[in-house]
Amino acid sequence: MPAQDNVQIAPADGKLGVLIPGIGAVSTTFIAGVEAIKRGMAAPIGSLTQLGTIRLGKRTDNRTPKINDFVPLSSLNDLVFGGWDIYEDTAYEAAAHAKVLERTLLDQLKEPLSAIRPMKAVFDRDYVRRIDGPNIKQGATKMEKAEMLMDDIEQFRKTHDCSRLVMIWCASTEVFHRPAAVHQTLSDFECGLMKNDPEISPSQMYAYAALKSGVPFANGAPNLTTDTPALLELARERSLPICGKDFKTGQTFMKTLLAPGLKMRMLGLSGWFSTNILGNRDGEVLEDPGSFKTKEETKLSVLNQILQPQLYPELYKDFYHAVRINYYPPRGDAKEGWDNIDIFGWLGYPMQIKIDFLCRDSILAAPLVLDLVLFLDLAQRSGMRGIQEWLSFYFKAPMTAPGLYPEHDIFIQLMKLKNTLRWMRGEDLITHLGLEYYD
Ligand SMILES: NC(=O)c1ccc[n+]([C@@H]2O[C@H](COP(=O)([O-])OP(=O)(O)OC[C@H]3O[C@@H](n4cnc5c(N)ncnc54)[C@H](O)[C@@H]3O)[C@@H](O)[C@H]2O)c1
């Protein structure tokens, strides 16, 4: 008998507009990648939506469709891109500046990339201190600037004849700040926008503008942004999905692969020291202690949650965990992340693990942007609103319902993602119990 869907999924017809604050290394690598893939010049390596499969039913059923055959995702040919930046560089110029992709590839994509000219940004040097640029909106109040963003969104929707839009934050990391009084309710927040409350950051104005315009929002950086009662209220009120925060790409990806394994084997941890050197603009912004603190908070939270020292004090009480990021221009986007891990085993005997990940930040991030855009649009067409915890798989600091601790273990995150897709399509959830094979 065919499975009965648990949710009504509207078809993915028409153009899907992808609106991106931040036309920098990650977003241009993502856009150029999609354009290259559409032209058959490259393969979508690293993208679960494009290459992943999903097992359905019993192991003996042999049903393992590709994810994008199982759920109706937008086709890459239907994606159109736009964005905002404080610099006037087109996506072609910004990609050339970022030096992630080879010039020969970029030159073949010059036409679509040059057509993407960033709209004027909402920017505040109190939130991102190390950079400044000429392409910035002027307005008397934060509400006025948010309204200008809403006009941009509507203009984009019309010009590109989009049937749906999603917004994904790929701009610089803002300085650390905690939810304040102005973030408590939507009416407090709107009052704060009109009164220019200093606690409202630019990313929150973009998120507000998106949600007010009926556009789902994802946050690729660790900024507070939608992680506040006011914006959660708006997302629920407008029935829109949101997710974040901070793409899980390099070192934290490695951490969430390895730490669950150590815990599974009941191996102890006395220290984990992580250092990074990187030389892109992201690294330059993260030199500022305020922006670094935002990043540090998300990077540090992961191990405690996975290892649960309160449940396993003899293994994980008081382990030392430090994360350093150093701006080192010669490396550009080719980051090097070193981890020194001091573990202990049987009878407390010490051992060490060293990881030296010579990675490419934006090459790792781009497929996550693609998957998030497609899944967030799927969530919207399925009527799923508020925080999309099933997308935790992509984030260093997954958003969760208030009072719920985030799940960082990447294996659990993937199972949750796939079970959510199975649930949407009315398929049995897979528990891996498997007793039926031995009856
Ligand atoms: N690459 C990764 O692996 C990775 C992983 C996790 C998170 N991130 C986050 O993704 C974001 C983008 O990274 P990137 O390497 O592309 O950085 P980038 O510096 O190359 O690009 C960010 C762009 O945002 C622009 N910008 C800053 N404030 C803005 C604003 N208010 N409005 C519009 N534009 C604004 C900057 O001018 C810059 O061009 C950063 O916050 C980074 O921390 C990246």
Coordinates of C-alpha atoms and ligand atoms in Angstrom, one line a residue:
M1 CA 0.0 0.0 0.0
P2 CA 1.5 3.4 -0.8
A3 CA 2.3 5.5 2.2
Q4 CA 0.0 8.4 3.1
D5 CA 1.8 11.7 3.6
N6 CA 1.6 13.2 7.1
V7 CA 1.8 16.7 5.7
Q8 CA 0.5 18.3 2.5
I9 CA 3.5 19.3 0.5
A10 CA 2.8 22.0 -2.1
P11 CA 4.6 21.4 -5.4
A12 CA 8.0 23.1 -6.0
D13 CA 6.7 25.0 -9.1
G14 CA 8.2 28.2 -10.3
K15 CA 11.3 30.1 -9.4
L16 CA 12.8 30.0 -5.9
G17 CA 14.5 33.3 -5.0
V18 CA 17.5 32.9 -2.7
L19 CA 18.2 36.2 -0.9
I20 CA 21.6 36.4 0.8
P21 CA 22.8 39.1 3.2
G22 CA 26.6 39.0 2.6
I23 CA 28.0 38.6 -1.0
G24 CA 31.3 37.2 0.3
A25 CA 33.4 34.0 0.1
V26 CA 30.7 31.5 1.2
S27 CA 27.8 33.0 -0.8
T28 CA 29.8 33.5 -4.1
T29 CA 31.2 29.9 -3.8
F30 CA 27.7 28.6 -3.4
I31 CA 26.2 30.7 -6.3
A32 CA 29.1 29.9 -8.6
G33 CA 28.9 26.3 -7.7
V34 CA 25.2 26.1 -8.5
E35 CA 25.8 27.9 -11.8
A36 CA 28.6 25.4 -12.7
I37 CA 26.5 22.4 -11.7
K38 CA 23.6 23.6 -13.8
R39 CA 25.9 23.8 -16.8
G40 CA 27.2 20.3 -16.2
M41 CA 30.7 21.7 -15.4
A42 CA 30.9 20.2 -11.9
A43 CA 29.3 17.8 -9.5
P44 CA 27.4 18.8 -6.3
I45 CA 29.9 17.1 -3.9
G46 CA 29.1 17.6 -0.3
S47 CA 25.3 18.2 -0.8
L48 CA 23.0 15.7 0.8
T49 CA 20.0 16.9 -1.1
Q50 CA 21.8 16.3 -4.5
L51 CA 23.7 13.1 -3.8
G52 CA 22.2 11.6 -0.6
T53 CA 19.8 8.6 -0.5
I54 CA 17.3 7.5 2.1
R55 CA 16.5 4.0 3.1
L56 CA 12.8 3.2 3.3
G57 CA 11.2 0.2 5.0
K58 CA 13.1 -3.0 5.9
R59 CA 16.7 -3.7 4.9
T60 CA 15.3 -6.5 2.8
D61 CA 12.9 -4.2 0.9
N62 CA 15.7 -2.7 -1.2
R63 CA 14.1 0.8 -1.3
T64 CA 16.7 3.5 -1.3
P65 CA 15.7 6.4 -3.4
K66 CA 17.7 9.5 -3.8
I67 CA 16.5 12.2 -1.3
N68 CA 15.5 14.6 -4.1
D69 CA 13.4 11.9 -5.7
F70 CA 11.7 11.1 -2.4
V71 CA 10.7 14.7 -1.4
P72 CA 9.8 17.4 -3.9
L73 CA 12.7 19.8 -3.8
S74 CA 13.2 22.8 -6.0
S75 CA 15.3 22.2 -9.1
L76 CA 18.7 23.9 -9.3
N77 CA 17.5 25.4 -12.6
D78 CA 14.7 27.3 -10.7
L79 CA 17.1 29.0 -8.2
V80 CA 17.7 32.7 -8.7
F81 CA 20.0 34.7 -6.5
G82 CA 20.2 38.1 -5.0
G83 CA 21.7 39.8 -1.9
W84 CA 23.1 42.7 0.0
D85 CA 26.6 43.8 0.8
I86 CA 28.4 46.8 2.2
Y87 CA 30.7 46.6 -0.9
E88 CA 29.5 47.3 -4.4
D89 CA 31.4 44.4 -6.0
T90 CA 29.3 42.1 -8.1
A91 CA 29.2 38.4 -7.2
Y92 CA 31.9 37.9 -9.9
E93 CA 34.2 40.5 -8.4
A94 CA 33.5 39.4 -4.9
A95 CA 34.3 35.8 -5.8
A96 CA 37.5 36.9 -7.5
H97 CA 38.5 38.8 -4.4
A98 CA 37.7 35.8 -2.1
K99 CA 40.1 33.7 -4.2
V100 CA 38.3 30.4 -3.4
L101 CA 37.6 29.4 -6.9
E102 CA 40.0 29.3 -9.8
R103 CA 39.9 32.2 -12.2
T104 CA 39.3 30.0 -15.2
L105 CA 36.1 28.6 -13.6
L106 CA 35.0 32.1 -12.6
D107 CA 35.6 33.4 -16.1
Q108 CA 33.3 30.8 -17.6
L109 CA 30.6 31.9 -15.1
K110 CA 31.2 35.6 -15.5
E111 CA 27.8 36.4 -17.1
P112 CA 25.5 35.0 -14.3
L113 CA 27.9 36.2 -11.5
S114 CA 28.3 39.7 -12.9
A115 CA 24.5 40.1 -13.0
I116 CA 24.3 39.8 -9.2
R117 CA 24.9 43.3 -7.9
P118 CA 24.5 43.6 -4.1
M119 CA 21.7 45.8 -2.9
K120 CA 22.6 48.5 -0.3
A121 CA 23.2 46.8 3.1
V122 CA 21.9 47.6 6.5
F123 CA 25.1 47.9 8.5
D124 CA 26.2 49.0 11.9
R125 CA 29.9 49.3 12.9
D126 CA 29.0 48.6 16.5
Y127 CA 28.1 45.1 15.4
V128 CA 30.9 44.4 12.8
R129 CA 34.0 46.4 13.6
R130 CA 36.8 45.5 11.3
I131 CA 35.2 46.4 8.0
D132 CA 33.4 49.3 6.4
G133 CA 32.1 50.0 2.9
P134 CA 30.2 52.4 0.7
N135 CA 27.1 50.4 -0.2
I136 CA 25.0 51.2 2.9
K137 CA 21.4 52.3 3.4
Q138 CA 20.7 55.6 5.1
G139 CA 17.6 56.0 7.2
A140 CA 16.5 57.9 10.3
T141 CA 15.3 54.8 12.2
K142 CA 15.9 51.1 12.3
M143 CA 12.3 50.6 11.3
E144 CA 12.8 52.7 8.2
K145 CA 15.8 50.5 7.2
A146 CA 13.9 47.3 7.8
E147 CA 11.1 48.7 5.6
M148 CA 13.7 49.4 2.9
L149 CA 14.8 45.8 3.1
M150 CA 11.1 44.7 2.7
D151 CA 10.9 46.9 -0.4
D152 CA 14.1 45.2 -1.8
I153 CA 12.5 41.8 -1.2
E154 CA 9.3 42.8 -3.0
Q155 CA 11.2 44.3 -5.9
F156 CA 13.4 41.2 -6.2
R157 CA 10.3 38.9 -6.1
K158 CA 8.7 40.9 -8.9
T159 CA 11.7 41.4 -11.1
H160 CA 12.6 37.7 -11.0
D161 CA 9.0 36.4 -11.0
C162 CA 9.7 34.3 -8.0
S163 CA 6.9 32.1 -6.6
R164 CA 8.8 31.6 -3.3
L165 CA 11.8 33.1 -1.5
V166 CA 14.2 32.1 1.3
M167 CA 16.8 34.2 3.0
I168 CA 20.0 32.9 4.3
W169 CA 22.5 35.0 6.3
C170 CA 26.0 34.6 4.9
A171 CA 27.3 38.0 6.2
S172 CA 30.0 38.6 8.7
T173 CA 29.7 37.5 12.3
E174 CA 28.3 40.2 14.6
V175 CA 29.6 40.9 18.0
F176 CA 28.3 38.9 21.0
H177 CA 25.1 40.1 22.6
R178 CA 22.5 38.5 24.7
P179 CA 18.7 38.8 24.4
A180 CA 17.6 42.1 26.0
A181 CA 14.3 43.6 27.0
V182 CA 13.6 44.7 23.4
H183 CA 13.8 41.1 22.2
Q184 CA 11.1 39.8 24.5
T185 CA 8.0 40.3 22.5
L186 CA 7.2 41.3 18.9
S187 CA 5.6 44.6 20.0
D188 CA 8.7 45.4 22.2
F189 CA 10.9 44.7 19.1
E190 CA 8.8 46.9 16.8
C191 CA 8.9 49.7 19.3
G192 CA 12.7 49.2 19.5
L193 CA 13.0 49.5 15.7
M194 CA 11.2 52.8 15.8
K195 CA 13.2 54.1 18.7
N196 CA 16.5 52.9 17.3
D197 CA 17.2 50.6 20.2
P198 CA 21.0 49.8 20.2
E199 CA 20.3 46.2 21.1
I200 CA 18.8 45.5 17.7
S201 CA 21.5 44.3 15.3
P202 CA 21.5 44.5 11.5
S203 CA 21.0 40.7 11.2
Q204 CA 17.8 41.1 13.2
M205 CA 16.5 43.8 10.9
Y206 CA 17.1 41.5 7.9
A207 CA 15.4 38.6 9.7
Y208 CA 12.5 40.9 10.7
A209 CA 12.1 42.1 7.1
A210 CA 12.2 38.5 5.7
L211 CA 9.6 37.2 8.1
K212 CA 7.3 40.2 7.7
S213 CA 7.6 39.5 3.9
G214 CA 6.6 35.9 4.3
V215 CA 10.2 34.6 3.7
P216 CA 11.8 31.8 5.8
F217 CA 15.1 32.6 7.3
A218 CA 18.3 30.6 8.0
N219 CA 21.3 31.9 9.9
G220 CA 24.7 30.7 8.8
A221 CA 26.7 32.7 11.3
P222 CA 26.6 32.5 15.1
N223 CA 24.9 35.8 15.7
L224 CA 21.9 35.9 18.0
T225 CA 19.5 37.1 15.2
T226 CA 16.3 35.0 15.3
D227 CA 17.2 33.3 18.6
T228 CA 15.0 35.7 20.5
P229 CA 11.3 35.4 21.7
A230 CA 10.3 38.4 19.6
L231 CA 11.4 36.9 16.2
L232 CA 10.3 33.4 17.1
E233 CA 6.9 34.9 17.8
L234 CA 6.9 36.6 14.4
A235 CA 8.0 33.3 12.6
R236 CA 5.2 31.4 14.3
E237 CA 2.6 34.1 13.7
R238 CA 3.5 34.1 10.0
S239 CA 3.8 30.3 9.8
L240 CA 7.3 30.5 8.6
P241 CA 10.2 28.1 9.2
I242 CA 13.5 29.4 10.6
C243 CA 16.8 27.7 11.5
G244 CA 20.4 28.4 12.6
K245 CA 23.0 29.0 13.8
D246 CA 26.5 28.9 12.4
F247 CA 27.3 26.4 9.6
K248 CA 29.0 23.3 10.9
T249 CA 31.8 22.9 8.4
G250 CA 35.5 22.4 9.5
Q251 CA 36.7 21.9 13.0
T252 CA 33.4 21.6 14.7
F253 CA 32.3 19.1 12.1
M254 CA 35.3 17.0 13.0
K255 CA 34.5 17.5 16.7
T256 CA 31.0 16.3 16.4
L257 CA 32.2 13.2 14.4
L258 CA 34.9 12.2 17.0
A259 CA 33.4 13.2 20.4
P260 CA 30.4 10.8 20.1
G261 CA 32.8 8.0 19.2
L262 CA 34.9 8.6 22.3
K263 CA 31.8 8.7 24.5
M264 CA 30.4 5.5 22.9
R265 CA 33.6 3.6 23.9
M266 CA 33.6 5.3 27.4
L267 CA 37.0 6.8 26.8
G268 CA 37.8 9.8 29.0
L269 CA 38.9 13.3 27.9
S270 CA 41.3 15.5 29.8
G271 CA 41.8 18.2 27.2
W272 CA 40.9 19.4 23.7
F273 CA 42.8 22.3 22.3
S274 CA 41.7 23.7 18.9
T275 CA 43.6 26.3 17.0
N276 CA 42.8 27.8 13.6
I277 CA 44.7 30.0 11.2
L278 CA 42.8 31.5 8.3
G279 CA 43.3 34.6 6.1
N280 CA 40.0 35.4 4.5
R281 CA 37.7 38.4 5.4
D282 CA 35.8 36.2 7.9
G283 CA 39.2 35.7 9.7
E284 CA 39.8 39.4 9.6
V285 CA 36.3 40.1 11.2
L286 CA 36.9 37.3 13.8
E287 CA 40.1 39.1 14.9
D288 CA 37.8 41.5 16.7
P289 CA 37.2 40.1 20.2
G290 CA 33.4 40.9 20.1
S291 CA 32.9 38.8 16.9
F292 CA 35.3 36.1 18.2
K293 CA 33.3 35.8 21.4
T294 CA 30.1 35.0 19.4
K295 CA 32.0 32.3 17.5
E296 CA 33.8 31.0 20.6
E297 CA 30.5 30.5 22.4
T298 CA 29.1 28.3 19.7
K299 CA 32.3 26.4 19.2
L300 CA 32.8 25.7 22.9
S301 CA 29.2 24.5 23.7
V302 CA 29.4 21.5 21.4
L303 CA 31.7 19.2 23.6
N304 CA 29.9 19.7 26.9
Q305 CA 26.6 18.7 25.3
I306 CA 27.9 15.7 23.5
L307 CA 30.0 14.4 26.4
Q308 CA 27.5 15.1 29.2
P309 CA 30.0 15.4 32.1
Q310 CA 27.2 15.5 34.6
L311 CA 26.3 11.9 33.6
Y312 CA 29.9 10.7 33.3
P313 CA 32.0 12.6 35.8
E314 CA 34.8 10.1 35.9
L315 CA 35.3 10.5 32.2
Y316 CA 34.6 14.2 31.4
K317 CA 34.5 16.3 34.6
D318 CA 36.7 19.3 34.2
F319 CA 38.2 18.6 30.8
Y320 CA 40.0 21.6 29.4
H321 CA 38.6 23.0 26.2
A322 CA 40.0 25.9 24.3
V323 CA 39.4 27.3 20.8
R324 CA 41.7 29.9 19.2
I325 CA 41.3 31.6 15.8
N326 CA 44.1 33.6 14.4
Y327 CA 44.0 35.8 11.3
Y328 CA 46.9 34.8 9.0
P329 CA 46.6 36.4 5.6
P330 CA 48.8 34.1 3.5
R331 CA 46.3 31.2 4.0
G332 CA 43.3 33.0 2.5
D333 CA 40.3 30.8 2.6
A334 CA 42.4 27.6 2.9
K335 CA 42.1 27.3 6.7
E336 CA 44.3 25.0 8.8
G337 CA 42.6 23.7 11.9
W338 CA 44.7 21.8 14.5
D339 CA 43.2 19.8 17.3
N340 CA 45.2 18.3 20.1
I341 CA 43.1 15.9 22.0
D342 CA 44.3 14.3 25.3
I343 CA 42.2 11.2 26.1
F344 CA 42.5 8.4 28.6
G345 CA 41.6 4.7 28.5
W346 CA 41.6 1.6 30.6
L347 CA 43.0 2.2 34.1
G348 CA 43.4 5.9 33.2
Y349 CA 46.3 5.4 30.8
P350 CA 46.7 8.6 28.7
M351 CA 46.8 8.8 24.9
Q352 CA 46.7 11.6 22.3
I353 CA 44.9 12.2 19.0
K354 CA 46.1 14.9 16.6
I355 CA 44.0 16.2 13.8
D356 CA 45.4 18.6 11.2
F357 CA 42.6 19.5 8.9
L358 CA 43.8 21.5 5.9
C359 CA 40.4 22.5 4.7
R360 CA 38.8 25.1 2.5
D361 CA 36.2 26.9 4.5
S362 CA 33.9 28.0 1.7
I363 CA 34.1 24.8 -0.2
L364 CA 32.8 23.0 2.9
A365 CA 30.1 25.7 3.5
A366 CA 28.7 26.0 0.0
P367 CA 26.8 22.7 -0.2
L368 CA 25.4 23.3 3.2
V369 CA 23.9 26.6 2.0
L370 CA 22.4 24.7 -1.0
D371 CA 20.8 22.0 1.3
L372 CA 19.5 24.6 3.7
V373 CA 17.9 26.7 1.0
L374 CA 16.2 23.6 -0.5
F375 CA 15.1 22.1 2.8
L376 CA 13.9 25.4 4.2
D377 CA 11.7 25.9 1.1
L378 CA 10.5 22.3 1.5
A379 CA 9.5 23.0 5.1
Q380 CA 7.7 26.1 4.0
R381 CA 5.7 24.2 1.4
S382 CA 4.9 21.6 4.0
G383 CA 3.4 24.1 6.4
M384 CA 6.2 23.6 9.0
R385 CA 6.7 26.7 11.1
G386 CA 9.0 28.0 13.8
I387 CA 12.4 26.4 14.6
Q388 CA 13.3 23.5 12.3
E389 CA 15.3 21.3 14.7
W390 CA 15.6 18.6 12.1
L391 CA 18.1 20.9 10.3
S392 CA 20.5 20.9 13.3
F393 CA 22.7 18.6 11.2
Y394 CA 24.0 21.7 9.4
F395 CA 24.7 23.9 12.4
K396 CA 27.3 24.4 15.2
A397 CA 24.7 25.9 17.5
P398 CA 21.4 24.4 16.6
M399 CA 18.3 26.4 17.6
T400 CA 15.9 24.5 19.8
A401 CA 12.6 25.2 21.5
P402 CA 13.2 27.2 24.7
G403 CA 14.3 25.0 27.6
L404 CA 15.4 22.2 25.3
Y405 CA 19.1 21.4 25.0
P406 CA 20.5 21.1 21.5
E407 CA 21.5 17.8 20.0
H408 CA 25.1 18.1 18.7
D409 CA 25.9 14.5 17.9
I410 CA 26.0 14.5 14.1
F411 CA 24.9 10.9 13.8
I412 CA 21.7 11.6 15.8
Q413 CA 21.2 14.8 13.8
L414 CA 21.3 12.9 10.5
M415 CA 18.9 10.3 11.8
K416 CA 16.5 13.0 12.9
L417 CA 16.7 14.7 9.5
K418 CA 16.0 11.5 7.6
N419 CA 13.3 10.4 10.0
T420 CA 11.6 13.8 9.5
L421 CA 11.6 13.3 5.7
R422 CA 10.2 9.8 6.3
W423 CA 7.6 11.2 8.6
M424 CA 6.6 13.9 6.1
R425 CA 6.0 11.2 3.5
G426 CA 4.2 8.8 5.8
E427 CA 7.0 6.2 5.7
D428 CA 7.9 4.1 8.8
L429 CA 10.6 5.7 11.0
I430 CA 13.7 3.7 11.2
T431 CA 14.8 2.8 14.7
H432 CA 17.5 0.3 13.8
L433 CA 16.0 -2.2 16.2
G434 CA 15.8 -4.9 13.6
L435 CA 14.5 -7.8 15.7
E436 CA 12.1 -8.8 12.9
Y437 CA 15.0 -10.1 10.8
Y438 CA 15.7 -12.8 13.5
D439 CA 12.1 -13.9 14.3
Ligands
LIG1 N1 33.0 29.2 5.7 C1 32.7 28.5 6.7 O1 33.1 27.4 6.8 C2 31.8 29.1 7.7 C3 31.3 28.2 8.7 C4 30.5 28.7 9.7 C5 30.0 30.1 9.6 N2 30.5 30.9 8.6 C6 30.0 32.3 8.7 O2 29.5 32.6 7.4 C7 29.7 34.0 7.3 C8 30.3 34.3 5.9 O3 31.6 33.8 5.8 P1 32.5 34.3 4.6 O4 33.7 33.5 4.7 O5 31.7 34.3 3.3 O6 32.8 35.8 5.0 P2 33.1 37.0 4.1 O7 33.8 38.0 5.0 O8 33.9 36.6 2.8 O9 31.7 37.5 3.6 C9 30.8 38.2 4.4 C10 30.3 39.4 3.7 O10 29.3 40.0 4.5 C11 29.4 41.4 4.3 N3 28.6 42.0 5.3 C12 29.0 42.3 6.6 N4 28.0 42.8 7.3 C13 26.9 42.9 6.4 C14 25.6 43.4 6.5 N5 25.2 43.9 7.7 N6 24.8 43.4 5.5 C15 25.3 42.9 4.3 N7 26.5 42.4 4.1 C16 27.3 42.4 5.2 C17 30.8 41.7 4.2 O11 31.1 42.9 3.6 C18 31.4 40.5 3.4 O12 31.4 40.7 2.1 C19 30.6 34.5 8.4 O13 29.8 35.0 9.4 C20 31.2 33.2 8.9 O14 31.6 33.3 10.2 C21 31.4 30.4 7.7

